[in-house]
Tab-separated table of C-alpha atoms in Angstrom:
chain	number	residue	atom	x	y	z
A	1	ASN	CA	99.374	25.501	-152.648
A	2	ALA	CA	102.750	26.272	-152.123
A	3	GLY	CA	102.455	29.700	-150.624
A	4	VAL	CA	105.701	32.026	-150.071
A	5	THR	CA	108.687	29.899	-151.581
A	6	GLN	CA	112.790	31.106	-150.689
A	7	THR	CA	115.416	29.509	-152.102
A	8	PRO	CA	118.067	28.452	-151.419
A	9	LYS	CA	117.624	27.507	-147.519
A	10	PHE	CA	121.252	27.469	-146.821
A	11	GLN	CA	124.080	29.631	-148.166
A	12	VAL	CA	127.558	30.547	-147.114
A	13	LEU	CA	129.682	33.324	-149.124
A	14	LYS	CA	132.719	34.510	-148.764
A	15	THR	CA	133.120	38.715	-148.249
A	16	GLY	CA	132.694	40.299	-151.333
A	17	GLN	CA	130.851	37.984	-153.230
A	18	SER	CA	127.610	38.441	-154.541
A	19	MET	CA	124.270	36.587	-154.901
A	20	THR	CA	120.503	36.681	-155.317
A	21	LEU	CA	117.980	35.342	-152.527
A	22	GLN	CA	114.786	34.167	-154.478
A	23	CYS	CA	111.423	34.603	-153.201
A	24	ALA	CA	108.311	33.433	-154.795
A	25	GLN	CA	104.868	33.478	-154.035
A	26	ASP	CA	101.215	31.862	-155.651
A	27	MET	CA	98.691	33.757	-153.960
A	28	ASN	CA	98.315	36.765	-155.856
A	29	HIS	CA	99.698	38.897	-153.181
A	30	GLU	CA	100.167	42.447	-154.131
A	31	TYR	CA	102.570	43.125	-151.050
A	32	MET	CA	106.011	41.544	-150.453
A	33	SER	CA	108.781	42.137	-148.099
A	34	TRP	CA	112.358	40.962	-146.913
A	35	TYR	CA	113.227	40.800	-143.401
A	36	ARG	CA	116.465	39.836	-141.669
A	37	GLN	CA	116.330	38.092	-138.365
A	38	ASP	CA	119.329	38.662	-136.051
A	39	PRO	CA	119.562	37.073	-132.650
A	40	GLY	CA	118.438	39.559	-129.817
A	41	MET	CA	117.095	42.097	-132.834
A	42	GLY	CA	113.537	40.283	-133.412
A	43	LEU	CA	112.921	40.931	-137.172
A	44	ARG	CA	113.990	44.188	-139.087
A	45	LEU	CA	112.427	44.885	-142.455
A	46	ILE	CA	114.996	45.301	-145.295
A	47	HIS	CA	112.697	46.339	-148.387
A	48	TYR	CA	109.430	45.877	-149.319
A	49	SER	CA	106.825	46.334	-152.378
A	50	VAL	CA	103.426	47.015	-152.995
A	51	GLY	CA	102.892	45.850	-156.139
A	52	ALA	CA	104.996	45.068	-159.717
A	53	GLY	CA	107.379	47.800	-160.492
A	54	ILE	CA	106.815	49.087	-156.975
A	55	THR	CA	109.811	49.081	-154.314
A	56	ASP	CA	110.786	50.831	-151.380
A	57	GLN	CA	113.097	50.700	-148.071
A	58	GLY	CA	112.594	49.532	-145.049
A	59	GLU	CA	114.473	50.011	-141.471
A	60	VAL	CA	117.687	48.309	-142.890
A	61	PRO	CA	118.137	48.721	-146.471
A	62	ASN	CA	122.074	49.101	-147.302
A	63	GLY	CA	123.879	46.721	-148.903
A	64	TYR	CA	120.579	45.300	-150.301
A	65	ASN	CA	118.892	45.719	-153.643
A	66	VAL	CA	115.567	44.488	-154.866
A	67	SER	CA	113.510	44.596	-158.062
A	68	ARG	CA	109.364	43.569	-158.467
A	69	SER	CA	109.083	42.515	-162.289
A	70	THR	CA	106.066	39.976	-161.885
A	71	THR	CA	103.550	39.941	-158.816
A	72	GLU	CA	105.245	36.608	-158.018
A	73	ASP	CA	108.886	37.202	-157.413
A	74	PHE	CA	110.480	39.759	-154.979
A	75	PRO	CA	114.177	38.754	-155.475
A	76	LEU	CA	116.953	39.944	-152.855
A	77	ARG	CA	120.236	40.800	-154.123
A	78	LEU	CA	123.588	41.215	-152.088
A	79	LEU	CA	125.513	42.955	-154.103
A	80	SER	CA	129.026	42.577	-152.272
A	81	ALA	CA	128.401	40.295	-148.942
A	82	ALA	CA	129.976	41.261	-145.658
A	83	PRO	CA	130.041	39.542	-142.710
A	84	SER	CA	127.434	41.690	-141.016
A	85	GLN	CA	125.127	40.214	-143.342
A	86	THR	CA	125.403	36.791	-141.630
A	87	SER	CA	121.398	36.348	-140.710
A	88	VAL	CA	118.351	34.457	-141.061
A	89	TYR	CA	116.208	35.869	-144.278
A	90	PHE	CA	112.552	35.928	-144.207
A	91	CYS	CA	110.305	36.919	-147.354
A	92	ALA	CA	106.762	37.535	-146.738
A	93	SER	CA	103.822	38.537	-148.734
A	94	ARG	CA	100.240	39.649	-148.034
A	95	ALA	CA	97.150	40.553	-149.645
A	96	ASP	CA	97.390	44.427	-149.919
A	97	SER	CA	93.720	45.035	-150.667
A	98	PHE	CA	93.062	43.546	-146.742
A	99	TYR	CA	94.818	45.961	-145.130
A	100	ASN	CA	94.649	44.197	-141.699
A	101	SER	CA	95.728	40.660	-143.204
A	102	PRO	CA	98.588	38.930	-141.697
A	103	LEU	CA	102.138	38.216	-143.428
A	104	HIS	CA	102.520	34.817	-144.655
A	105	PHE	CA	106.216	33.879	-144.390
A	106	GLY	CA	108.479	31.605	-146.081
A	107	ASN	CA	110.545	28.803	-144.244
A	108	GLY	CA	113.575	31.378	-144.194
A	109	THR	CA	117.340	31.225	-146.005
A	110	ARG	CA	120.270	31.290	-143.145
A	111	LEU	CA	123.157	33.148	-145.401
A	112	THR	CA	126.525	33.105	-143.504
A	113	VAL	CA	129.382	35.144	-144.669
A	114	THR	CA	132.836	34.737	-143.836
B	1	ALA	CA	107.845	56.464	-133.866
B	2	GLN	CA	106.176	53.310	-133.494
B	3	LYS	CA	107.832	50.345	-131.637
B	4	VAL	CA	107.297	47.178	-129.910
B	5	THR	CA	108.732	46.213	-126.882
B	6	GLN	CA	109.145	42.449	-125.434
B	7	ALA	CA	110.470	42.987	-121.881
B	8	GLN	CA	110.862	39.187	-121.250
B	9	THR	CA	113.414	37.934	-123.226
B	10	GLU	CA	113.656	34.407	-121.814
B	11	ILE	CA	110.646	32.331	-119.693
B	12	SER	CA	111.417	29.011	-118.148
B	13	VAL	CA	108.187	26.940	-117.041
B	14	VAL	CA	107.302	23.479	-115.984
B	15	GLU	CA	104.262	21.691	-117.976
B	16	LYS	CA	100.617	22.721	-116.862
B	17	GLU	CA	101.933	26.196	-115.786
B	18	ASP	CA	100.381	29.000	-116.920
B	19	VAL	CA	102.436	32.026	-118.555
B	20	THR	CA	102.024	35.332	-119.846
B	21	LEU	CA	103.983	37.011	-122.373
B	22	ASP	CA	103.979	40.830	-122.245
B	23	CYS	CA	103.812	42.967	-125.154
B	24	VAL	CA	103.747	46.862	-124.782
B	25	TYR	CA	103.555	49.249	-128.211
B	26	GLU	CA	103.779	52.717	-128.852
B	27	THR	CA	101.863	54.413	-131.976
B	28	ARG	CA	100.551	57.447	-132.874
B	29	ASP	CA	98.552	56.246	-135.211
B	30	THR	CA	94.727	56.206	-134.723
B	31	THR	CA	94.006	52.768	-136.618
B	32	TYR	CA	96.601	49.908	-135.992
B	33	TYR	CA	96.967	46.555	-136.020
B	34	LEU	CA	98.461	43.902	-133.607
B	35	PHE	CA	99.600	40.606	-134.306
B	36	TRP	CA	101.401	37.502	-132.455
B	37	TYR	CA	103.539	34.978	-134.201
B	38	LYS	CA	105.167	32.000	-132.963
B	39	GLN	CA	108.859	30.703	-134.170
B	40	PRO	CA	108.982	26.804	-133.401
B	41	PRO	CA	112.661	25.528	-133.165
B	42	SER	CA	112.048	24.384	-136.799
B	43	GLY	CA	112.677	27.883	-137.338
B	44	GLU	CA	109.558	29.086	-139.159
B	45	LEU	CA	106.775	31.793	-138.823
B	46	VAL	CA	103.266	31.026	-137.452
B	47	PHE	CA	100.834	33.511	-137.478
B	48	LEU	CA	98.880	32.978	-134.260
B	49	ILE	CA	96.225	36.205	-133.918
B	50	ARG	CA	95.801	39.803	-135.167
B	51	ARG	CA	93.569	42.961	-133.302
B	52	ASN	CA	92.889	45.797	-134.801
B	53	SER	CA	92.596	49.082	-132.634
B	54	PHE	CA	89.153	49.204	-132.520
B	55	ASP	CA	88.191	46.089	-130.357
B	56	GLU	CA	89.293	45.785	-126.914
B	57	GLN	CA	87.700	41.992	-126.608
B	58	ASN	CA	90.033	39.701	-124.892
B	59	GLU	CA	90.259	36.588	-127.163
B	60	ILE	CA	90.456	32.953	-126.383
B	61	SER	CA	91.405	30.277	-128.611
B	62	GLY	CA	91.966	26.761	-126.866
B	63	ARG	CA	94.840	27.371	-124.258
B	64	TYR	CA	95.324	30.553	-125.890
B	65	SER	CA	94.271	33.940	-124.721
B	66	TRP	CA	94.828	37.672	-125.362
B	67	ASN	CA	94.407	40.594	-123.517
B	68	PHE	CA	94.614	43.502	-125.558
B	69	GLN	CA	94.120	46.868	-123.277
B	70	LYS	CA	94.537	50.373	-125.499
B	71	SER	CA	94.582	52.297	-121.827
B	72	THR	CA	98.215	50.641	-121.017
B	73	SER	CA	98.989	50.328	-124.770
B	74	SER	CA	99.911	46.362	-123.896
B	75	PHE	CA	98.899	43.219	-126.167
B	76	ASN	CA	99.607	40.232	-123.294
B	77	PHE	CA	99.233	36.748	-124.305
B	78	THR	CA	98.751	34.075	-121.992
B	79	ILE	CA	99.222	30.104	-122.459
B	80	THR	CA	96.761	28.337	-120.061
B	81	ALA	CA	98.247	24.788	-118.803
B	82	SER	CA	101.487	24.920	-121.052
B	83	GLN	CA	102.921	21.962	-123.000
B	84	VAL	CA	106.362	21.117	-124.160
B	85	VAL	CA	105.060	21.823	-128.132
B	86	ASP	CA	104.879	25.410	-126.874
B	87	SER	CA	108.430	25.637	-126.403
B	88	ALA	CA	109.221	28.499	-128.991
B	89	VAL	CA	109.881	32.115	-129.662
B	90	TYR	CA	107.211	34.237	-129.415
B	91	PHE	CA	106.883	37.584	-131.238
B	92	CYS	CA	104.429	40.582	-131.215
B	93	ALA	CA	104.241	42.926	-133.603
B	94	LEU	CA	102.285	46.257	-135.259
B	95	PHE	CA	101.519	47.205	-138.433
B	96	ASN	CA	101.870	50.684	-139.083
B	97	GLN	CA	98.336	52.647	-140.249
B	98	ALA	CA	100.035	52.996	-144.105
B	99	GLY	CA	100.295	48.876	-143.839
B	100	THR	CA	103.930	49.075	-145.469
B	101	ALA	CA	106.022	47.573	-142.124
B	102	LEU	CA	105.095	45.060	-139.664
B	103	ILE	CA	107.278	46.442	-136.640
B	104	PHE	CA	108.482	43.260	-134.349
B	105	GLY	CA	109.500	43.074	-130.702
B	106	LYS	CA	112.657	41.537	-129.998
B	107	GLY	CA	110.778	38.430	-128.969
B	108	THR	CA	110.357	35.866	-125.896
B	109	THR	CA	111.728	33.109	-125.596
B	110	LEU	CA	109.698	30.094	-124.061
B	111	SER	CA	111.223	27.054	-122.682
B	112	VAL	CA	108.751	24.598	-121.263
B	113	SER	CA	109.975	21.679	-119.594
B	114	SER	CA	108.363	18.164	-118.590
């Protein structure tokens, strides 16, 4: 059982480039989400999804796009990368039917925008 | 608005010392869920404990214990007889009533030296 898988682990982009961070889970979880982690800021929610075809914004959605075409996958797109998007990105999922169930996190993607 | 405050940014202790990590939360929800996560130097996020607002019993798991007090809106975490392997960033987090967002504190970095 792989859990939550994120790719790539590391990425360097130039300002203005676009890319997609991949996230896949094999636990049949309905809820999936993306967080970014910055020094001294903790983790902040970017976007989340409560099921296929349903997405919504979190605390810091600007500059990011998401879609949820399948239960398993929840990619995060950076449309035009900016240095302010240099961060560590975590994807997480949980079984939505269990409201108090903990989030399962992927191992993170470290993104640097130059 | 919901908020989690971890006032201690960094704590340094010597092995075998006891250490308490503080967490204070704010919410208007009557039902809510609190969590602690550990982030070791390797970077992954590890779930430690979940507590719901109905249950104020303290919990002990080996060297770890948690003190939940609704009267002071606190959910503190104590490590007894700390070990070098406990060195990590520890996050306290609060799930909103809708279950859509896990709100993190900024984390406490614990350094345990031998």
